[in-house]
CSV table of C-alpha atoms in Angstrom, one decimal:
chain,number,residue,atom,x,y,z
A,1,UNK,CA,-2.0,14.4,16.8
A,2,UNK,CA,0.7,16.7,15.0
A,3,UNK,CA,3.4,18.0,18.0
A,4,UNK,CA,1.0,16.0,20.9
A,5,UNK,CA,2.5,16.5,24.4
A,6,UNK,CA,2.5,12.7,26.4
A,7,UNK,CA,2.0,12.9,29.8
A,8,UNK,CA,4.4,11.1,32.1
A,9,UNK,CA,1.5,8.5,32.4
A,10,UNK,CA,1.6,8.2,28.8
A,11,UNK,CA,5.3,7.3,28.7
A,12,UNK,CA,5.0,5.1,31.5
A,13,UNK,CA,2.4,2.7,29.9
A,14,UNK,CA,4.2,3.4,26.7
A,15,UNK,CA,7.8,1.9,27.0
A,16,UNK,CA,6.5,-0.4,29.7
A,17,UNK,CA,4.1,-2.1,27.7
A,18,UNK,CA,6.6,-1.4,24.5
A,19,UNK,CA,9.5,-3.0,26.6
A,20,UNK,CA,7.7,-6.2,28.1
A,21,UNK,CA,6.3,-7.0,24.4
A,22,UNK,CA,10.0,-6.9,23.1
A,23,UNK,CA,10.7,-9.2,26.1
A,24,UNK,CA,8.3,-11.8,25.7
A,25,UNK,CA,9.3,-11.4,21.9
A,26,UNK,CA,12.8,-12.4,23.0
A,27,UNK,CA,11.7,-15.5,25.2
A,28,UNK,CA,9.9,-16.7,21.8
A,29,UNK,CA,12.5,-16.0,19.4
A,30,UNK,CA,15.1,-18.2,21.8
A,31,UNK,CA,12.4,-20.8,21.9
A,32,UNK,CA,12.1,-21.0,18.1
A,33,UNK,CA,15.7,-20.6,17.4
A,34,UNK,CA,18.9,-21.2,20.0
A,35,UNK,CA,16.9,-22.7,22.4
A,36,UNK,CA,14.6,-25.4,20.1
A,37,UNK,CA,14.4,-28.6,21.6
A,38,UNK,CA,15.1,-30.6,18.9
A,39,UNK,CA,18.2,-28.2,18.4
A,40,UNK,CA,19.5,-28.4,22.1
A,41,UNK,CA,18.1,-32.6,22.2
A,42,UNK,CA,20.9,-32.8,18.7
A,43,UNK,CA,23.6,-30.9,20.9
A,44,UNK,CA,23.3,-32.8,23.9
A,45,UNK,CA,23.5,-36.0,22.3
A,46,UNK,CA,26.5,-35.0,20.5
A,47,UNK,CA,28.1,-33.9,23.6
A,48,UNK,CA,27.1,-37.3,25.5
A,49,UNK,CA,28.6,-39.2,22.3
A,50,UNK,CA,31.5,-37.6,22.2
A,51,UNK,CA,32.0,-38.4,25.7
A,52,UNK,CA,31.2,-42.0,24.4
A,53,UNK,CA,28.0,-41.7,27.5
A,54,UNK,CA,25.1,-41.5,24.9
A,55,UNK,CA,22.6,-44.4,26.4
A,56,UNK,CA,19.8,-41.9,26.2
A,57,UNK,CA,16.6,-42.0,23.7
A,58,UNK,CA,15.7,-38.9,21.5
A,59,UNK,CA,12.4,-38.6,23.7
A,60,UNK,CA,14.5,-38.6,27.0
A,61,UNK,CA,16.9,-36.0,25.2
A,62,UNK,CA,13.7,-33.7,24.3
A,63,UNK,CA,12.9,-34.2,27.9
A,64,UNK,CA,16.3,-33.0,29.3
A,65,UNK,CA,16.5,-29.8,26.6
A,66,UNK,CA,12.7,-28.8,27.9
A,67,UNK,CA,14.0,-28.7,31.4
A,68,UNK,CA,17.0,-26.6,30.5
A,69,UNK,CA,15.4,-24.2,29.1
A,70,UNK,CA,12.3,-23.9,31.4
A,71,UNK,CA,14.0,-21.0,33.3
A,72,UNK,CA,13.9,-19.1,30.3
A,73,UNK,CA,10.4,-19.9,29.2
A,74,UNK,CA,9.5,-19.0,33.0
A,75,UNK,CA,10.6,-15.8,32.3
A,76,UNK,CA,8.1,-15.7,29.0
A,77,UNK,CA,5.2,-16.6,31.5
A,78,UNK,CA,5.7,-14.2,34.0
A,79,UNK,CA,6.4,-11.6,31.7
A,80,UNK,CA,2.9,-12.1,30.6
A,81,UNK,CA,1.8,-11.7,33.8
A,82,UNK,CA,3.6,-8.2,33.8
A,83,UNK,CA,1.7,-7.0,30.3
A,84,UNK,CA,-1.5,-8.6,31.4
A,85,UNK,CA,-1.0,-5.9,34.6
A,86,UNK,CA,0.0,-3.3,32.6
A,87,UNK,CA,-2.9,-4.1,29.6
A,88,UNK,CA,-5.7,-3.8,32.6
A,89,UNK,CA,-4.0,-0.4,33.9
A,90,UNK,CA,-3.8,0.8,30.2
A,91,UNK,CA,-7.8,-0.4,30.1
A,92,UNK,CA,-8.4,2.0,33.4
A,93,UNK,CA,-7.0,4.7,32.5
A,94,UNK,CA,-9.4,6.4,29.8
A,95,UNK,CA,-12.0,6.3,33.0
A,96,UNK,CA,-9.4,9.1,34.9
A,97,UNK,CA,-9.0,11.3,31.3
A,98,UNK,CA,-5.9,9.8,30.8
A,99,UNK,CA,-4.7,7.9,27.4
A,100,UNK,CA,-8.2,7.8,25.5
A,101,UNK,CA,-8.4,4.9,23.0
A,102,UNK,CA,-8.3,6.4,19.7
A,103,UNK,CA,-11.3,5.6,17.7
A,104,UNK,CA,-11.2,5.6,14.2
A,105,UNK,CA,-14.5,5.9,12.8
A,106,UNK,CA,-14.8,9.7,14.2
A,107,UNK,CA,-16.1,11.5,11.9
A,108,UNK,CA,-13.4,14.7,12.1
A,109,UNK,CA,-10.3,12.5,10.9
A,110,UNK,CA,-8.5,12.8,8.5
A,111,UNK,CA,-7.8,9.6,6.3
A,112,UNK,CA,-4.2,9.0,7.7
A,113,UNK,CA,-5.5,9.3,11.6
A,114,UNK,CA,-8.3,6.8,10.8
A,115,UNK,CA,-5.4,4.4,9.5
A,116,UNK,CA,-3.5,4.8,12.2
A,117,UNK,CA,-6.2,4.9,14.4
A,118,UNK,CA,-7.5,1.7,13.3
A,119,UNK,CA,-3.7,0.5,13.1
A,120,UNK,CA,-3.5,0.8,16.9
A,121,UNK,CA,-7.4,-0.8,17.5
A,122,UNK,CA,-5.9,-4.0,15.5
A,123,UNK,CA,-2.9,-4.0,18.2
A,124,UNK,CA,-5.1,-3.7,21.2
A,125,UNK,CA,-7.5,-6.4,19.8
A,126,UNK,CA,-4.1,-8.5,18.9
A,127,UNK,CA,-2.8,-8.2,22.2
A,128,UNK,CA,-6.5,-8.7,24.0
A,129,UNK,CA,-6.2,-11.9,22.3
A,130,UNK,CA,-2.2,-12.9,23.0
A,131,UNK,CA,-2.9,-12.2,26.8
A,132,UNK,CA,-6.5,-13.8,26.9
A,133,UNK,CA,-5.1,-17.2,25.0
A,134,UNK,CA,-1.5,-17.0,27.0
A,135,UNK,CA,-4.0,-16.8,30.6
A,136,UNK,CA,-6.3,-19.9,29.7
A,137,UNK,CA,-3.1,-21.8,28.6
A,138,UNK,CA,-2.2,-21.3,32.5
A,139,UNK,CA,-5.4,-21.2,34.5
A,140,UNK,CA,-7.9,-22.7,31.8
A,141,UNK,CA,-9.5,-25.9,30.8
A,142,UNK,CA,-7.1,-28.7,29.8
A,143,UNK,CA,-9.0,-29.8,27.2
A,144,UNK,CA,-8.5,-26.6,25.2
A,145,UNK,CA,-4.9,-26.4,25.6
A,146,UNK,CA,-3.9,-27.2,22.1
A,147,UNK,CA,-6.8,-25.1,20.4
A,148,UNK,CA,-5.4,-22.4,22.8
A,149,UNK,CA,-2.3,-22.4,22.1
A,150,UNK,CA,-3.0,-22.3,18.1
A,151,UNK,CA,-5.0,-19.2,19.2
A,152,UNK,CA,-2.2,-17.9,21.6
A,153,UNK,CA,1.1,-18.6,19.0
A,154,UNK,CA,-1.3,-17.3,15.8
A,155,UNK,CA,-2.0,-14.0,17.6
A,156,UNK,CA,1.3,-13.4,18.3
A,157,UNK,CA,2.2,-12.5,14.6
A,158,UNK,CA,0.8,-8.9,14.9
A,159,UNK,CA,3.2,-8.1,16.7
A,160,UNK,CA,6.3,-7.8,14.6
A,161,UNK,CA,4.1,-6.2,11.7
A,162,UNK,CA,2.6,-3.3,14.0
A,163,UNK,CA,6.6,-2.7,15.6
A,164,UNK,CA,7.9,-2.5,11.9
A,165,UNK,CA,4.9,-0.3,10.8
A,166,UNK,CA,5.1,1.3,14.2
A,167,UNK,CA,8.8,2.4,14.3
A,168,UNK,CA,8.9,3.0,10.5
A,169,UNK,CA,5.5,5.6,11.3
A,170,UNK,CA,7.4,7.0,13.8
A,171,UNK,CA,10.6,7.6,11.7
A,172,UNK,CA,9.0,9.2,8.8
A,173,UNK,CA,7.1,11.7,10.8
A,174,UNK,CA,10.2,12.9,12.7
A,175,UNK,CA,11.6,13.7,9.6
A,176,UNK,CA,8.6,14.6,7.9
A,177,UNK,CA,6.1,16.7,9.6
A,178,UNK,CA,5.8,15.6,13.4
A,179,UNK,CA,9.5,17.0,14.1
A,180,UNK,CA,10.4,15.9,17.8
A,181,UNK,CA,8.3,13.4,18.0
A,182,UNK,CA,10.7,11.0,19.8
A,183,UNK,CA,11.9,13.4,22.3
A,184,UNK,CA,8.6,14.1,23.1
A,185,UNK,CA,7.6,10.6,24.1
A,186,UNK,CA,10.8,10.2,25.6
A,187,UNK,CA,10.8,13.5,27.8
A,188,UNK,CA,6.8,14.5,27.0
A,189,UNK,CA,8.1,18.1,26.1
A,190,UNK,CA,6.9,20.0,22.9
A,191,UNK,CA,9.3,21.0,20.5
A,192,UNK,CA,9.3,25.0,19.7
């Protein structure tokens, strides 16, 4: 793995998959903070009695902050969509030689590949699950729904361990023993 050239496939998948996660991460960090309905129902109503026009019920309030911020949570679905595609490319492409899945129980590793190996199988199997879950929410049986989305919002929390453990990999081996690293999956060039 030490001073590994990426292909421009390689890149590709990587910041588009890396860039569409941060994305969707965004749509659910606004849903959870800024743009909570309870948050945006208390903001309305104190804008409407201000005004002195507040005739509407906390349910009706909830109703009208859902709707504001469905454009936004739109953009959460159909970004899903977009890392589904990209997932199911990602999938493909050890079939053409390119991108193999790294498996860590080879027997040639050393210890810290199998850890990192096994770092990324926990992510694909984490995101398997987000996009799995996040597809039956749409398409899938009703009656699931709020199993589902237990399932869906549960499997999300990989994510921001394996970018922190991710990054902060990434980091220490520039400045450690994988010089160049970031260049190289940025341009795909080896460093001399």
């Amino acid at each position: 793995m030490r001073n590994q050239s990426y292909s421009k496939i390689y890149r590709t998948m990587h910041w588009s998959l890396a860039l569409t996660l941060i994305l969707i991460l965004l749509t659910v960090f606004l849903r959870m903070t800024w743009m909570n309905k309870d948050h945006m129902a208390a903001i309305i109503e104190n804008f409407l009695t201000e005004k002195g026009t507040s005739n509407l019920s906390k349910e009706e309030l909830i109703v009208l902050a859902k709707q504001i911020r469905k454009p936004m949570w739109d953009w959460h679905i159909y970004l899903g969509y977009i890392c589904t595609g990209l997932f199911a490319v990602r999938l493909l492409l050890p079939t053409f030689n390119q991108m193999p899945f790294p498996n860590p129980f080879q027997k040639n590793l050393s210890r810290k590949e199998k850890i990192q190996f096994g770092i990324y199988t926990a992510f694909y199997l984490g995101i398997t699950i987000s996009l799995i879950t996040g597809l039956l929410l749409k398409f899938g049986p009703k009656h699931t729904k709020d199993l589902i989305e237990t399932i869906h919002k549960l499997s999300l929390y990989y994510v921001i361990p394996y970018l922190i453990i991710h990054v902060g990999s990434v980091i220490w081996a520039e400045f450690t023993n994988d010089s160049g690293i970031v260049s190289r999956i940025i341009s795909g060039k080896k460093t001399k």
